[in-house]
Tab-separated table of C-alpha atoms and ligand atoms in Angstrom:
chain	number	residue	atom	x	y	z
A	27	MET	CA	-14.541	-6.530	27.073
A	28	LYS	CA	-11.347	-4.744	27.989
A	29	HIS	CA	-12.740	-1.215	27.742
A	30	SER	CA	-15.816	0.381	29.224
A	31	VAL	CA	-18.080	1.911	26.599
A	32	PRO	CA	-20.814	4.484	27.303
A	33	PRO	CA	-24.367	3.113	26.996
A	34	ILE	CA	-25.578	3.410	23.410
A	35	ALA	CA	-29.159	2.782	22.260
A	36	ALA	CA	-29.432	-0.367	20.109
A	37	GLU	CA	-31.124	1.516	17.277
A	38	HIS	CA	-28.034	3.719	16.885
A	39	LEU	CA	-25.693	0.760	16.442
A	40	PRO	CA	-25.855	0.472	12.608
A	41	VAL	CA	-24.995	4.183	12.228
A	42	LEU	CA	-22.251	3.927	14.831
A	43	LEU	CA	-20.682	0.924	13.057
A	44	CYS	CA	-20.397	3.020	9.899
A	45	ALA	CA	-19.355	6.267	11.605
A	46	MET	CA	-16.613	4.913	13.848
A	47	PRO	CA	-13.033	5.407	12.626
A	48	LYS	CA	-11.421	2.101	11.744
A	49	ALA	CA	-8.436	0.557	10.005
A	50	GLU	CA	-8.636	-2.013	7.238
A	51	LEU	CA	-5.688	-4.425	7.382
A	52	HIS	CA	-6.785	-7.203	5.057
A	53	MET	CA	-7.910	-6.332	1.579
A	54	HIS	CA	-6.503	-7.306	-1.816
A	55	ILE	CA	-6.525	-4.398	-4.231
A	56	GLU	CA	-7.216	-6.771	-7.159
A	57	GLY	CA	-10.279	-7.909	-5.195
A	58	SER	CA	-11.678	-4.371	-5.285
A	59	LEU	CA	-12.098	-4.434	-9.088
A	60	GLU	CA	-15.824	-4.020	-9.624
A	61	PRO	CA	-17.286	-5.653	-12.763
A	62	GLU	CA	-18.015	-2.190	-14.244
A	63	LEU	CA	-14.347	-1.197	-13.899
A	64	ILE	CA	-13.204	-4.583	-15.286
A	65	PHE	CA	-15.289	-3.928	-18.407
A	66	ALA	CA	-14.168	-0.293	-18.703
A	67	LEU	CA	-10.487	-1.313	-18.467
A	68	ALA	CA	-11.010	-4.206	-20.900
A	69	GLU	CA	-12.371	-1.743	-23.436
A	70	ARG	CA	-9.653	0.838	-22.772
A	71	ASN	CA	-6.922	-1.808	-23.175
A	72	ASN	CA	-8.476	-3.937	-25.904
A	73	VAL	CA	-8.602	-7.032	-23.705
A	74	GLN	CA	-11.101	-9.773	-24.630
A	75	LEU	CA	-13.137	-11.025	-21.648
A	76	PRO	CA	-14.830	-14.458	-21.584
A	77	TYR	CA	-18.069	-12.762	-20.341
A	78	ALA	CA	-20.574	-10.920	-22.540
A	79	SER	CA	-21.586	-8.275	-19.993
A	80	VAL	CA	-21.184	-6.884	-16.475
A	81	GLU	CA	-24.266	-8.894	-15.482
A	82	ALA	CA	-22.849	-12.132	-16.923
A	83	LEU	CA	-19.600	-11.596	-15.026
A	84	ARG	CA	-21.417	-10.853	-11.776
A	85	ALA	CA	-23.549	-13.961	-12.277
A	86	ALA	CA	-20.334	-16.028	-12.269
A	87	TYR	CA	-19.615	-14.917	-8.674
A	88	ALA	CA	-21.048	-18.086	-7.098
A	89	PHE	CA	-18.138	-19.665	-5.290
A	90	THR	CA	-17.850	-23.054	-3.629
A	91	ASP	CA	-14.405	-22.646	-2.064
A	92	LEU	CA	-11.261	-20.485	-2.193
A	93	GLN	CA	-9.966	-21.947	-5.489
A	94	SER	CA	-13.252	-21.399	-7.334
A	95	PHE	CA	-12.965	-17.716	-6.401
A	96	LEU	CA	-9.248	-17.377	-7.205
A	97	ASP	CA	-9.777	-18.640	-10.778
A	98	ILE	CA	-12.199	-15.753	-11.496
A	99	TYR	CA	-10.184	-13.212	-9.480
A	100	TYR	CA	-7.003	-13.826	-11.518
A	101	ALA	CA	-9.026	-13.665	-14.781
A	102	GLY	CA	-10.472	-10.277	-13.710
A	103	ALA	CA	-6.988	-8.888	-13.026
A	104	SER	CA	-5.965	-9.545	-16.665
A	105	VAL	CA	-7.397	-6.146	-17.703
A	106	LEU	CA	-4.699	-4.298	-15.703
A	107	LEU	CA	-1.861	-3.308	-18.030
A	108	HIS	CA	-0.772	0.303	-17.495
A	109	GLU	CA	0.226	2.393	-14.488
A	110	GLN	CA	-3.002	4.397	-14.818
A	111	ASP	CA	-5.061	1.175	-14.543
A	112	PHE	CA	-3.476	0.364	-11.184
A	113	TYR	CA	-3.953	3.972	-10.115
A	114	ASP	CA	-7.644	4.024	-11.083
A	115	MET	CA	-8.322	0.702	-9.322
A	116	ALA	CA	-6.705	1.901	-6.096
A	117	ARG	CA	-8.384	5.325	-6.159
A	118	ALA	CA	-11.782	3.633	-6.575
A	119	TYR	CA	-11.109	1.476	-3.492
A	120	LEU	CA	-9.758	4.399	-1.466
A	121	ASP	CA	-12.912	6.437	-2.249
A	122	ARG	CA	-15.009	3.586	-0.825
A	123	ALA	CA	-12.752	3.276	2.207
A	124	VAL	CA	-13.067	7.013	2.959
A	125	ALA	CA	-16.868	6.687	2.716
A	126	ASP	CA	-16.674	3.860	5.294
A	127	ASN	CA	-14.653	6.036	7.709
A	128	VAL	CA	-11.510	3.962	7.241
A	129	VAL	CA	-8.729	6.223	8.546
A	130	HIS	CA	-5.916	3.814	7.684
A	131	THR	CA	-5.602	0.936	5.234
A	132	GLU	CA	-2.824	-1.565	4.539
A	133	ILE	CA	-3.435	-2.832	1.020
A	134	PHE	CA	-2.248	-6.183	-0.363
A	135	PHE	CA	-1.145	-6.379	-3.967
A	136	ASP	CA	-0.114	-9.511	-5.891
A	137	PRO	CA	2.734	-8.488	-8.247
A	138	GLN	CA	3.170	-11.988	-9.685
A	139	THR	CA	-0.382	-11.881	-11.076
A	140	HIS	CA	0.829	-9.017	-13.268
A	141	THR	CA	4.546	-9.635	-13.859
A	142	GLU	CA	3.702	-13.161	-15.121
A	143	ARG	CA	1.652	-11.441	-17.877
A	144	GLY	CA	4.565	-9.183	-18.816
A	145	VAL	CA	3.579	-6.085	-16.793
A	146	ALA	CA	6.632	-4.397	-15.236
A	147	MET	CA	6.994	-4.305	-11.432
A	148	GLU	CA	7.374	-0.475	-11.533
A	149	THR	CA	4.087	-0.155	-13.437
A	150	VAL	CA	2.243	-2.008	-10.651
A	151	ILE	CA	3.905	-0.393	-7.657
A	152	ASN	CA	4.095	3.151	-9.015
A	153	GLY	CA	0.415	3.198	-9.975
A	154	LEU	CA	-0.716	1.905	-6.587
A	155	TYR	CA	1.701	4.093	-4.643
A	156	ARG	CA	0.704	7.290	-6.450
A	157	ALA	CA	-2.966	6.515	-5.730
A	158	CYS	CA	-2.186	6.095	-2.012
A	159	ARG	CA	-0.269	9.384	-1.852
A	160	ASP	CA	-2.936	11.342	-3.779
A	161	ALA	CA	-5.729	9.926	-1.579
A	162	GLU	CA	-3.737	10.844	1.511
A	163	ILE	CA	-3.328	14.452	0.316
A	164	GLU	CA	-6.821	14.924	-1.134
A	165	GLN	CA	-8.936	12.827	1.250
A	166	GLY	CA	-6.866	12.500	4.419
A	167	ILE	CA	-6.813	8.682	4.479
A	168	SER	CA	-3.561	6.971	5.473
A	169	ALA	CA	-2.665	4.126	3.077
A	170	SER	CA	0.282	1.702	2.784
A	171	LEU	CA	1.083	-1.239	0.530
A	172	ILE	CA	1.950	-4.862	1.414
A	173	LEU	CA	3.501	-6.982	-1.342
A	174	SER	CA	1.939	-10.439	-1.242
A	175	PHE	CA	3.577	-13.594	-2.615
A	176	LEU	CA	1.393	-16.171	-4.386
A	177	ARG	CA	1.820	-19.411	-2.441
A	178	HIS	CA	0.769	-21.679	-5.349
A	179	LEU	CA	3.986	-20.544	-7.116
A	180	SER	CA	7.505	-21.577	-6.060
A	181	GLU	CA	9.679	-19.971	-3.421
A	182	ASP	CA	12.175	-19.154	-6.188
A	183	SER	CA	9.474	-17.133	-7.927
A	184	ALA	CA	8.753	-15.310	-4.654
A	185	MET	CA	12.465	-14.573	-4.213
A	186	GLN	CA	12.734	-13.192	-7.783
A	187	THR	CA	9.644	-11.076	-7.136
A	188	LEU	CA	11.207	-9.647	-3.999
A	189	GLU	CA	14.440	-8.825	-5.824
A	190	ALA	CA	12.498	-7.127	-8.635
A	191	ALA	CA	10.618	-4.999	-6.075
A	192	LEU	CA	13.642	-3.974	-4.002
A	193	PRO	CA	14.510	-0.890	-6.095
A	194	LEU	CA	11.069	0.356	-4.894
A	195	ARG	CA	11.585	-0.778	-1.290
A	196	ASP	CA	10.412	2.573	0.122
A	197	ARG	CA	6.989	2.155	-1.515
A	198	PHE	CA	5.780	-0.893	0.469
A	199	ILE	CA	5.900	-1.575	4.188
A	200	GLY	CA	5.779	-5.349	4.315
A	201	VAL	CA	5.129	-8.689	2.669
A	202	GLY	CA	2.295	-11.206	2.874
A	203	LEU	CA	1.407	-14.661	1.583
A	204	ASP	CA	-1.866	-15.429	-0.205
A	205	SER	CA	-3.582	-17.572	-2.886
A	206	SER	CA	-4.317	-21.340	-2.654
A	207	GLU	CA	-3.681	-22.328	0.954
A	208	LEU	CA	-4.219	-26.104	1.109
A	209	GLY	CA	-1.087	-27.959	0.007
A	210	ASN	CA	1.039	-24.790	0.195
A	211	PRO	CA	2.134	-24.546	3.850
A	212	PRO	CA	4.063	-21.552	5.222
A	213	GLU	CA	7.276	-23.629	5.487
A	214	LYS	CA	7.554	-23.505	1.679
A	215	PHE	CA	8.448	-19.779	2.037
A	216	ALA	CA	10.849	-19.912	5.003
A	217	ARG	CA	13.885	-18.536	3.130
A	218	VAL	CA	12.139	-15.641	1.419
A	219	PHE	CA	10.471	-14.525	4.654
A	220	ALA	CA	13.846	-14.737	6.460
A	221	ARG	CA	15.288	-12.423	3.802
A	222	CYS	CA	12.340	-10.020	4.144
A	223	LYS	CA	12.853	-9.926	7.898
A	224	GLN	CA	16.513	-9.016	7.395
A	225	LEU	CA	15.358	-6.180	5.150
A	226	GLY	CA	13.196	-4.797	7.960
A	227	LEU	CA	9.899	-5.464	6.195
A	228	HIS	CA	6.745	-6.180	8.198
A	229	LEU	CA	5.617	-9.811	7.842
A	230	VAL	CA	2.065	-11.193	7.619
A	231	ALA	CA	0.563	-14.345	6.063
A	232	HIS	CA	-2.806	-15.865	5.262
A	233	ALA	CA	-3.179	-18.941	7.474
A	234	GLY	CA	-6.103	-20.922	8.821
A	235	GLU	CA	-8.612	-19.691	6.238
A	236	GLU	CA	-9.224	-23.183	4.811
A	237	GLY	CA	-5.953	-24.652	6.108
A	238	PRO	CA	-5.397	-26.350	9.480
A	239	PRO	CA	-4.095	-24.797	12.740
A	240	ALA	CA	-0.668	-26.288	11.864
A	241	TYR	CA	-0.398	-23.613	9.144
A	242	ILE	CA	-0.950	-20.893	11.761
A	243	TRP	CA	1.786	-22.385	13.961
A	244	GLY	CA	4.024	-22.488	10.881
A	245	ALA	CA	3.293	-18.869	9.951
A	246	LEU	CA	4.169	-17.761	13.491
A	247	ASP	CA	7.170	-19.974	14.221
A	248	VAL	CA	8.761	-20.560	10.817
A	249	LEU	CA	7.894	-17.322	8.996
A	250	GLY	CA	7.840	-15.099	12.099
A	251	VAL	CA	4.745	-13.147	11.046
A	252	GLU	CA	3.335	-10.284	13.127
A	253	ARG	CA	-0.306	-10.851	12.125
A	254	ILE	CA	-2.333	-13.780	10.812
A	255	ASP	CA	-4.717	-13.109	7.920
A	256	HIS	CA	-8.017	-14.966	8.540
A	257	GLY	CA	-6.933	-17.464	11.241
A	258	VAL	CA	-10.527	-18.553	11.836
A	259	GLN	CA	-9.465	-22.226	12.030
A	260	SER	CA	-7.460	-21.482	15.214
A	261	GLU	CA	-10.515	-22.426	17.272
A	262	LYS	CA	-9.791	-26.092	16.508
A	263	ASP	CA	-6.588	-25.963	18.609
A	264	ALA	CA	-6.883	-24.972	22.282
A	265	GLN	CA	-3.136	-24.548	22.734
A	266	LEU	CA	-2.962	-22.246	19.734
A	267	MET	CA	-5.884	-20.194	21.077
A	268	GLN	CA	-3.995	-19.730	24.361
A	269	ARG	CA	-0.923	-18.520	22.525
A	270	LEU	CA	-2.861	-16.086	20.325
A	271	VAL	CA	-4.455	-14.584	23.437
A	272	LYS	CA	-1.230	-14.453	25.461
A	273	GLU	CA	0.798	-12.815	22.694
A	274	GLN	CA	-2.154	-10.751	21.421
A	275	ILE	CA	-1.383	-11.752	17.833
A	276	PRO	CA	-3.843	-9.965	15.561
A	277	LEU	CA	-6.187	-12.008	13.329
A	278	THR	CA	-7.510	-10.038	10.351
A	279	VAL	CA	-10.900	-11.746	9.968
A	280	CYS	CA	-13.112	-11.292	6.874
A	281	PRO	CA	-16.710	-12.390	7.593
A	282	LEU	CA	-18.345	-11.937	4.169
A	283	SER	CA	-15.363	-13.650	2.518
A	284	ASN	CA	-15.773	-16.626	4.858
A	285	LEU	CA	-19.464	-16.774	3.980
A	286	LYS	CA	-19.010	-16.460	0.200
A	287	LEU	CA	-16.164	-19.018	0.099
A	288	CYS	CA	-18.193	-21.468	2.218
A	289	VAL	CA	-15.774	-21.400	5.171
A	290	VAL	CA	-18.966	-20.802	7.206
A	291	SER	CA	-22.450	-21.717	6.034
A	292	ASP	CA	-24.262	-18.923	7.874
A	293	LEU	CA	-23.012	-15.563	9.191
A	294	ALA	CA	-24.959	-16.220	12.382
A	295	ASP	CA	-22.546	-19.113	13.040
A	296	HIS	CA	-19.379	-17.108	12.381
A	297	ASN	CA	-16.873	-17.637	15.184
A	298	LEU	CA	-15.645	-14.022	15.403
A	299	PRO	CA	-17.848	-13.230	18.438
A	300	ARG	CA	-16.406	-16.263	20.250
A	301	LEU	CA	-12.825	-15.411	19.291
A	302	LEU	CA	-13.350	-11.858	20.536
A	303	LYS	CA	-14.889	-13.063	23.782
A	304	ALA	CA	-11.974	-15.451	24.321
A	305	GLY	CA	-9.626	-12.435	24.227
A	306	LEU	CA	-8.116	-12.783	20.767
A	307	LYS	CA	-7.139	-9.582	18.977
A	308	VAL	CA	-9.561	-9.951	16.061
A	309	MET	CA	-10.947	-7.296	13.744
A	310	ILE	CA	-13.174	-7.023	10.666
A	311	ASN	CA	-11.969	-6.576	7.068
A	312	SER	CA	-13.368	-6.953	3.556
A	313	ASP	CA	-10.732	-9.191	1.814
A	314	ASP	CA	-12.060	-8.877	-1.786
A	315	PRO	CA	-14.999	-6.476	-1.489
A	316	ALA	CA	-16.006	-6.430	-5.171
A	317	TYR	CA	-16.430	-10.215	-5.136
A	318	PHE	CA	-17.891	-10.883	-1.689
A	319	GLY	CA	-20.809	-8.466	-1.540
A	320	GLY	CA	-19.479	-5.510	0.365
A	321	TYR	CA	-16.814	-3.170	1.669
A	322	VAL	CA	-15.726	-3.057	5.282
A	323	ASN	CA	-18.831	-1.365	6.728
A	324	GLU	CA	-21.029	-3.955	5.031
A	325	ASN	CA	-18.957	-6.635	6.801
A	326	TYR	CA	-19.536	-4.897	10.151
A	327	THR	CA	-23.257	-4.293	9.678
A	328	GLN	CA	-24.088	-7.751	8.313
A	329	LEU	CA	-22.081	-9.600	10.971
A	330	PHE	CA	-23.548	-7.513	13.811
A	331	ALA	CA	-27.095	-8.011	12.492
A	332	ALA	CA	-26.547	-11.776	12.228
A	333	THR	CA	-24.845	-12.330	15.592
A	334	GLY	CA	-26.379	-9.708	17.874
A	335	MET	CA	-23.063	-8.176	18.959
A	336	GLY	CA	-23.373	-4.695	20.515
A	337	ALA	CA	-21.538	-1.409	21.064
A	338	ALA	CA	-18.868	-2.862	23.378
A	339	GLU	CA	-17.852	-5.365	20.688
A	340	ALA	CA	-17.921	-2.635	18.041
A	341	TYR	CA	-15.528	-0.516	20.075
A	342	GLN	CA	-13.155	-3.409	20.715
A	343	LEU	CA	-13.081	-4.445	17.045
A	344	ALA	CA	-12.397	-0.906	15.794
A	345	ARG	CA	-9.764	-0.381	18.472
A	346	ASN	CA	-8.116	-3.714	17.618
A	347	SER	CA	-7.939	-2.696	13.963
A	348	LEU	CA	-6.164	0.559	14.841
A	349	GLU	CA	-3.810	-1.048	17.385
A	350	ALA	CA	-2.871	-3.924	15.072
A	351	SER	CA	-1.859	-1.594	12.236
A	352	PHE	CA	1.755	-0.848	11.360
A	353	ALA	CA	1.256	2.899	11.894
A	354	SER	CA	3.312	4.764	14.521
A	355	GLU	CA	2.220	4.601	18.170
A	356	ALA	CA	1.616	8.373	18.158
A	357	GLN	CA	-0.632	8.072	15.104
A	358	LYS	CA	-2.555	5.153	16.647
A	359	ALA	CA	-3.143	7.181	19.839
A	360	GLN	CA	-4.686	9.985	17.728
A	361	TRP	CA	-7.057	7.602	15.984
A	362	ILE	CA	-8.047	5.938	19.266
A	363	ALA	CA	-8.845	9.386	20.693
A	364	GLN	CA	-11.048	9.967	17.613
A	365	LEU	CA	-12.731	6.604	18.229
A	366	ASP	CA	-13.424	7.540	21.864
A	367	GLN	CA	-14.917	10.857	20.739
A	368	THR	CA	-17.200	9.111	18.265
A	369	PHE	CA	-18.503	6.778	20.976
A	370	ALA	CA	-18.979	9.664	23.410
A	371	GLY	CA	-21.021	11.453	20.737
A	372	PHE	CA	-23.362	8.444	20.454
A	373	ALA	CA	-23.811	8.001	24.232
A	374	ALA	CA	-27.433	7.871	25.314
B	28	ADE	N1	-6.227	-13.666	-2.611
B	28	ADE	C1	-7.262	-12.817	-2.630
B	28	ADE	N2	-8.162	-13.163	-1.698
B	28	ADE	C2	-7.664	-14.241	-1.043
B	28	ADE	C3	-8.111	-15.048	0.023
B	28	ADE	N3	-9.272	-14.831	0.639
B	28	ADE	N4	-7.342	-16.079	0.409
B	28	ADE	C4	-6.193	-16.318	-0.210
B	28	ADE	N5	-5.715	-15.593	-1.215
B	28	ADE	C5	-6.451	-14.554	-1.637
B	29	ZN	ZN1	-7.155	-12.360	1.865
């Protein structure tokens, strides 16, 4: 580990994991829609759902791969119609993030999921943005938005989406790339990412979740991304591993997502501890917490319980999350000081 951490008794670790300040850099706001809120919004908006009850919907959350999840995730998002719906969804997530001691979150949203159903771009962005600002004022959490393109759609559709969002350019800090990975390599989006770079937007992309290391190379070299979302397949390519270490490119790893989408068969076998040990800048995130069995602290506690990682790893992961964020250097230094204080408070 890069940093020395005061000795902390093993029995205090679960509390420390929850108490330590952290950033969440990989979560999809549509993936925070709990079944109860889906049903409440369906009723409010007169939307018919193909499930009889909250329990029936939850029972359908048995995924075999990424696509089997995405089909249900897009169906769940169909209840979002009005600005207040987007606001309520984001406030519900931000409440959970505050409870998990998340001091900063960079939230993905998928505008095409909504604009394709006739919802206006301003409705989506204004609802989410207002929720972020209100949570910042009322709860002290820092929150930004990242517009994510759906990679199963065309690059032309992504370009039109970008153009539609540009009047609201000051309300999101960057762009990402998500949805069905296999068969939709980063190269498909070279032109739209080049345009986003010109506009001064931060760039990230999902790569190496189910897809091969070649997609991670493509995201770095063709799209020019600053972080890789997931990236757990990088271990299959020694040269790529070397590069990720040398350039300290952050990987926003999501353990419970990998388990629920059968990327790993057992949390005890998750490669995050090995990636961390090899010197990669990895951290823990929740991806789609309403669908995968937990918010960010649940990801920390379950992965630590399954793998036996300790306080030194906890510190490094939280610190990585803060350092890899797109916040200012001065702001990051403040959060890292808070992190150090938390660890000092837990010292034996
Ligand atoms: N959209 C929401 N969650 C996703 C994931 N884990 N991978 C790709 N696209 C997503
Ligand atoms: Zn994701």
